[in-house]
PDB file of C-alpha atoms in Angstrom:
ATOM      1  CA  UNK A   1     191.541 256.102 265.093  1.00 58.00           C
ATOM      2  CA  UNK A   2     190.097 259.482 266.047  1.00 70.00           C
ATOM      3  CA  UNK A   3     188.122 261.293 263.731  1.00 69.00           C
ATOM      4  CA  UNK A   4     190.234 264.217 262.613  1.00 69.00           C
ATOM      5  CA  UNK A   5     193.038 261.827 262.706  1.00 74.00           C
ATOM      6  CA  UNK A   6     191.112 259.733 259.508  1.00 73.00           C
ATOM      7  CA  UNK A   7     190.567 263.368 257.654  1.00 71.00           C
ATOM      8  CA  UNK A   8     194.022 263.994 257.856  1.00 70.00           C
ATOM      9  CA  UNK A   9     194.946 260.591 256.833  1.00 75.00           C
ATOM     10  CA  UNK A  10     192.964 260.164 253.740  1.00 72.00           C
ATOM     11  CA  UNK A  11     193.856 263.898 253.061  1.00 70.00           C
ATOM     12  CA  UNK A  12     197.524 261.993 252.832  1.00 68.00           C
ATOM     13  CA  UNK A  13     196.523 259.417 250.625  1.00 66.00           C
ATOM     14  CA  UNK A  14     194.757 261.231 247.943  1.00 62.00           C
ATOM     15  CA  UNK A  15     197.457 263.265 247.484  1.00 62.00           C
ATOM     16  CA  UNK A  16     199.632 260.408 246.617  1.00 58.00           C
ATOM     17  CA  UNK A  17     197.534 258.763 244.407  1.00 55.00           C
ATOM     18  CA  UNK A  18     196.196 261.734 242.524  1.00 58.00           C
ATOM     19  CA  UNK A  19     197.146 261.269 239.714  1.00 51.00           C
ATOM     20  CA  UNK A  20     195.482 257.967 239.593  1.00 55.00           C
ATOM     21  CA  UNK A  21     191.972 259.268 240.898  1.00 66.00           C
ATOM     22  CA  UNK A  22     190.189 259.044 238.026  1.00 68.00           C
ATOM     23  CA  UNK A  23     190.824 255.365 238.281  1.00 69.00           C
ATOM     24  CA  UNK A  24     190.217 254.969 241.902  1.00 75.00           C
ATOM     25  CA  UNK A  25     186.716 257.230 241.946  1.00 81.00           C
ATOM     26  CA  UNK A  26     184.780 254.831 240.250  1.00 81.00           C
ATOM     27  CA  UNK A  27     186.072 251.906 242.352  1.00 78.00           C
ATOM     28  CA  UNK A  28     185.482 253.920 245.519  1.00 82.00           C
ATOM     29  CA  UNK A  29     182.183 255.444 244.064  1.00 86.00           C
ATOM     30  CA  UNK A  30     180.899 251.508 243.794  1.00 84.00           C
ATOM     31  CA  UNK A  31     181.904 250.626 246.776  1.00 82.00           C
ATOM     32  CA  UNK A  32     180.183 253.257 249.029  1.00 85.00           C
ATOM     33  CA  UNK A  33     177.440 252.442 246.896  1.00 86.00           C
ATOM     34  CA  UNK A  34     177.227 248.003 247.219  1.00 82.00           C
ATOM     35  CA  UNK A  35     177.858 249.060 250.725  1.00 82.00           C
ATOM     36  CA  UNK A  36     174.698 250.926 250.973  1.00 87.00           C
ATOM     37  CA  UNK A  37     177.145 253.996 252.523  1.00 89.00           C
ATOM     38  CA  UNK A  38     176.102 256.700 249.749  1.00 90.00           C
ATOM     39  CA  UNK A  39     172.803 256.198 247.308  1.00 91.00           C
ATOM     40  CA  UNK A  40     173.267 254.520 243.622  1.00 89.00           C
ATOM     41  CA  UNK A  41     172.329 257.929 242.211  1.00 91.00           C
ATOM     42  CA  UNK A  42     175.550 259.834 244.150  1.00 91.00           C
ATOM     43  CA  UNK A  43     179.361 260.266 242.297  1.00 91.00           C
ATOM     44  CA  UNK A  44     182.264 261.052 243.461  1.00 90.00           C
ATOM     45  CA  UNK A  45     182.382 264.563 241.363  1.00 91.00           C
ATOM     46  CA  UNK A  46     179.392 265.853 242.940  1.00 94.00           C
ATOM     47  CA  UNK A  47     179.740 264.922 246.262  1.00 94.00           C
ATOM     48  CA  UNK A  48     183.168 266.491 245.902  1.00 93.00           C
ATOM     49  CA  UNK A  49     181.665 269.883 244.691  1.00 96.00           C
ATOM     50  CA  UNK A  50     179.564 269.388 247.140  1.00 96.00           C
ATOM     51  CA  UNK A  51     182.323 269.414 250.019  1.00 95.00           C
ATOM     52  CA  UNK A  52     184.466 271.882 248.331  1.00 95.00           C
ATOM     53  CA  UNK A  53     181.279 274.492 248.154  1.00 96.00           C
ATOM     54  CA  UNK A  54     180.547 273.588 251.577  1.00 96.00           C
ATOM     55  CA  UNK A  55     184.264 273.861 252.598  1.00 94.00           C
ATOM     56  CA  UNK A  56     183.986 277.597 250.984  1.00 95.00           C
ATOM     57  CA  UNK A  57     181.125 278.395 253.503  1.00 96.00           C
ATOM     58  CA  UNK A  58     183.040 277.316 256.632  1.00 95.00           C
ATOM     59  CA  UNK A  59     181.215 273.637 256.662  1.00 95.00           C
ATOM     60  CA  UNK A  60     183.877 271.239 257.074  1.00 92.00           C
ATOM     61  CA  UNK A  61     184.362 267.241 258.587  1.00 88.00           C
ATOM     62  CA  UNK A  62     186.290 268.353 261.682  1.00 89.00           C
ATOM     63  CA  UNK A  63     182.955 270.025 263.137  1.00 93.00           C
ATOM     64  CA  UNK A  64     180.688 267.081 262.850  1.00 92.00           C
ATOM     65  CA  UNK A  65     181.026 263.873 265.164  1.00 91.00           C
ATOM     66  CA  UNK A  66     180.710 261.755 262.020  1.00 88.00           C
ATOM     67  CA  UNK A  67     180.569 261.523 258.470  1.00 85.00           C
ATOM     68  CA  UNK A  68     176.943 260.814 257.784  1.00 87.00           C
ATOM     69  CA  UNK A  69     176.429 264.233 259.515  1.00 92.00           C
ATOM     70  CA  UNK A  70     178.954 265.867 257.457  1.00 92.00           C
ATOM     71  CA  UNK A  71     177.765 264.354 254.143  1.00 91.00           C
ATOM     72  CA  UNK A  72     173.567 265.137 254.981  1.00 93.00           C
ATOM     73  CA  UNK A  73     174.887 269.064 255.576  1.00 95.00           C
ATOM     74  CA  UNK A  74     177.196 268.949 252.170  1.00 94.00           C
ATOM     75  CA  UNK A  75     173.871 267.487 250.360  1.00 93.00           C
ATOM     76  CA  UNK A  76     172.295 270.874 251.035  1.00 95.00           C
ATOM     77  CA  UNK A  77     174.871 272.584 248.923  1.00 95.00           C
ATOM     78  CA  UNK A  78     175.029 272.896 245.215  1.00 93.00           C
ATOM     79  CA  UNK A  79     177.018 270.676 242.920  1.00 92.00           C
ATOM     80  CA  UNK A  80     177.716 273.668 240.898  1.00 92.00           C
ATOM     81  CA  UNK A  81     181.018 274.534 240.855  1.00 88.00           C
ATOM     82  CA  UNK A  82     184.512 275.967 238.807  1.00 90.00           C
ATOM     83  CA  UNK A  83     186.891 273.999 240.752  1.00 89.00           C
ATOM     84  CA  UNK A  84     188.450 271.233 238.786  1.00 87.00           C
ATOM     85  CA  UNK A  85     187.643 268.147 237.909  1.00 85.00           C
ATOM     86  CA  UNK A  86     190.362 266.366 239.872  1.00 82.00           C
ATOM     87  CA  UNK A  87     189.469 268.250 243.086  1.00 87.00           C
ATOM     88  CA  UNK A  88     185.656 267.348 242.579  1.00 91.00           C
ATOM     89  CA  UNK A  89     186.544 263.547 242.298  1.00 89.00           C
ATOM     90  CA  UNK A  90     189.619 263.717 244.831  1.00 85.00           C
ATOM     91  CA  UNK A  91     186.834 265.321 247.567  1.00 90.00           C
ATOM     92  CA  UNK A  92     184.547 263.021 246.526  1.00 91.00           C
ATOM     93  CA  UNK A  93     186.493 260.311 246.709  1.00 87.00           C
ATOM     94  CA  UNK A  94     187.827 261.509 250.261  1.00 86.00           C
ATOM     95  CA  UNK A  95     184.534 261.766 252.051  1.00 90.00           C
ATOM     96  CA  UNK A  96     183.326 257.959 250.530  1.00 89.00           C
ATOM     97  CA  UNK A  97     186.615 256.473 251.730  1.00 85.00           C
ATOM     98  CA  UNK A  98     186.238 258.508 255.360  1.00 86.00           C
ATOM     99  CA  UNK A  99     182.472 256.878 255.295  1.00 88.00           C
ATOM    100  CA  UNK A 100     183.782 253.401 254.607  1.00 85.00           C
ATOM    101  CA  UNK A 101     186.707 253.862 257.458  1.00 82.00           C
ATOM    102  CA  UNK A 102     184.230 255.477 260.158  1.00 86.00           C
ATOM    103  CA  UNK A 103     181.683 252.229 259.439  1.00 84.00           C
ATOM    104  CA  UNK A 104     184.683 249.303 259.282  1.00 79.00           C
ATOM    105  CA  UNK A 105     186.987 250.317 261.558  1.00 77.00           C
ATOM    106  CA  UNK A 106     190.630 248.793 260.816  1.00 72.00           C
ATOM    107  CA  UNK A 107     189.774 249.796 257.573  1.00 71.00           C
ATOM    108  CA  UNK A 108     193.531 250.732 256.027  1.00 68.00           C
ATOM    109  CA  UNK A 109     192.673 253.486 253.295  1.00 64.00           C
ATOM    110  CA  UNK A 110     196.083 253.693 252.226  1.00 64.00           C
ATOM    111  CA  UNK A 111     195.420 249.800 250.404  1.00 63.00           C
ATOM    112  CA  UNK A 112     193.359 251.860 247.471  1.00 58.00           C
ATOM    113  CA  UNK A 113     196.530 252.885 246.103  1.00 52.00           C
ATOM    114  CA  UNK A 114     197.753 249.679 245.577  1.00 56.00           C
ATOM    115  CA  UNK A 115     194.285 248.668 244.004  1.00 55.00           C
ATOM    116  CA  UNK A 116     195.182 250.225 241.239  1.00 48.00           C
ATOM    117  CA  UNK A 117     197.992 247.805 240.161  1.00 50.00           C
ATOM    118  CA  UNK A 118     195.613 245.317 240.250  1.00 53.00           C
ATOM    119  CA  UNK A 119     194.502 243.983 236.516  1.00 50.00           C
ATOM    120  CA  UNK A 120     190.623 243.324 237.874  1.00 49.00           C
ATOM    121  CA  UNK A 121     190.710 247.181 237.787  1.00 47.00           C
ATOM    122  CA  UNK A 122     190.199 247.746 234.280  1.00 47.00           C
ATOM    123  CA  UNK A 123     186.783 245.757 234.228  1.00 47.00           C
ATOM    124  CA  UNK A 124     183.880 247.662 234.249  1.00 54.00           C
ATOM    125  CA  UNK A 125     182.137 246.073 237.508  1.00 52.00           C
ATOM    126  CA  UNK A 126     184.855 245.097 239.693  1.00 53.00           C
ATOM    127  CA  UNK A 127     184.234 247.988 242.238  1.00 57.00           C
ATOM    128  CA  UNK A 128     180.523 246.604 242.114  1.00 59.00           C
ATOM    129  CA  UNK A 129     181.468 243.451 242.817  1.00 59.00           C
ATOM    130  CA  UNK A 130     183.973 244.227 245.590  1.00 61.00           C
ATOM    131  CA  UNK A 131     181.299 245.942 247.097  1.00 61.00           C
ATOM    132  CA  UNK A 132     178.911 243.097 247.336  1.00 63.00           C
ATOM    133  CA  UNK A 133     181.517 240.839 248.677  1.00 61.00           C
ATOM    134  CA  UNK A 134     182.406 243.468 251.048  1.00 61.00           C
ATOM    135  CA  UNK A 135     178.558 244.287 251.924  1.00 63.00           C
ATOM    136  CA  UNK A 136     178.110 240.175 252.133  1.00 65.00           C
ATOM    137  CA  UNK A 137     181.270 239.486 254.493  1.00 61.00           C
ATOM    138  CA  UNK A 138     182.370 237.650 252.443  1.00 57.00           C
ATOM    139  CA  UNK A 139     185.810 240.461 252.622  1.00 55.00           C
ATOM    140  CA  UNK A 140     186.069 242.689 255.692  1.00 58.00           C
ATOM    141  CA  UNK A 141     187.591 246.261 254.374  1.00 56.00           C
ATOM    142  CA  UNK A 142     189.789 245.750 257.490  1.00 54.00           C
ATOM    143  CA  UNK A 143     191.511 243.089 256.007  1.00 55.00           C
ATOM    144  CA  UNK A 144     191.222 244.278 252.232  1.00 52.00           C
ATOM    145  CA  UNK A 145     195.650 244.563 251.998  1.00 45.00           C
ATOM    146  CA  UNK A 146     195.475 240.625 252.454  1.00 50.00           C
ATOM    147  CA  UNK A 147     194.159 240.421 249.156  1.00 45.00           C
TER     148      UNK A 147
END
């Protein structure tokens, strides 16, 4: 899968499941984290404000080869923002899950929105513990709709 071609997917399934996001950002958030993609001190809200500020300024994923070049030039922008909370985590959320699919290719994005229907969800470290098991290979994120 070519680059743009995960933006514009993801793009697809955030919308869908926005109304769930809230739900999904922390799982996501913990994830990129156990995975080592994104630092324990980084959230899906302010990477999001992040990208949308950036996005304002003409900085967007298309005109990098990769995410970890898109998300060093977002980190230079300012978290600061009045856009709302749904579009900080939604961003946010977009940019961890287009990290996780660049670095496990195969990775299906679209199998977060059935995550959601999953009881294990409402515990307060099941995206950390996902994570390690992803992290140990234990799970490949390829092969994360199996489950």
């Amino acid at each position: 899968m070519e680059f743009l071609e995960i933006i514009q997917t993801i793009g697809a399934v955030l919308k869908i499941v926005e109304t769930v996001m809230q739900v999904l950002a922390p799982v996501i958030q913990k994830i990129g984290q156990a995975l080592g993609l994104i630092e324990e001190d980084e959230n899906c809200e302010d990477l999001g404000a992040r990208a949308l500020n950036a996005e304002e300024a003409g900085v967007i994923p298309e005109n990098f080869a990769s995410f970890d070049e898109y998300l060093e030039e977002i980190k230079k922008f300012s978290a600061e923002t009045s856009r709302s909370l749904d579009e900080r985590i939604s961003k946010g959320s977009e940019l961890i899950m287009g990290i996780i699919t660049e670095k496990y290719p195969g990775f299906d994005p679209e199998v977060f929105s059935a995550l959601v229907n999953l009881p294990e969800l409402t515990t307060e470290n099941w995206g950390t513990e996902l994570g390690k098991l992803l992290k140990s290979g234990d799970i490949n994120p390829a092969s994360l709709s199996d489950y």
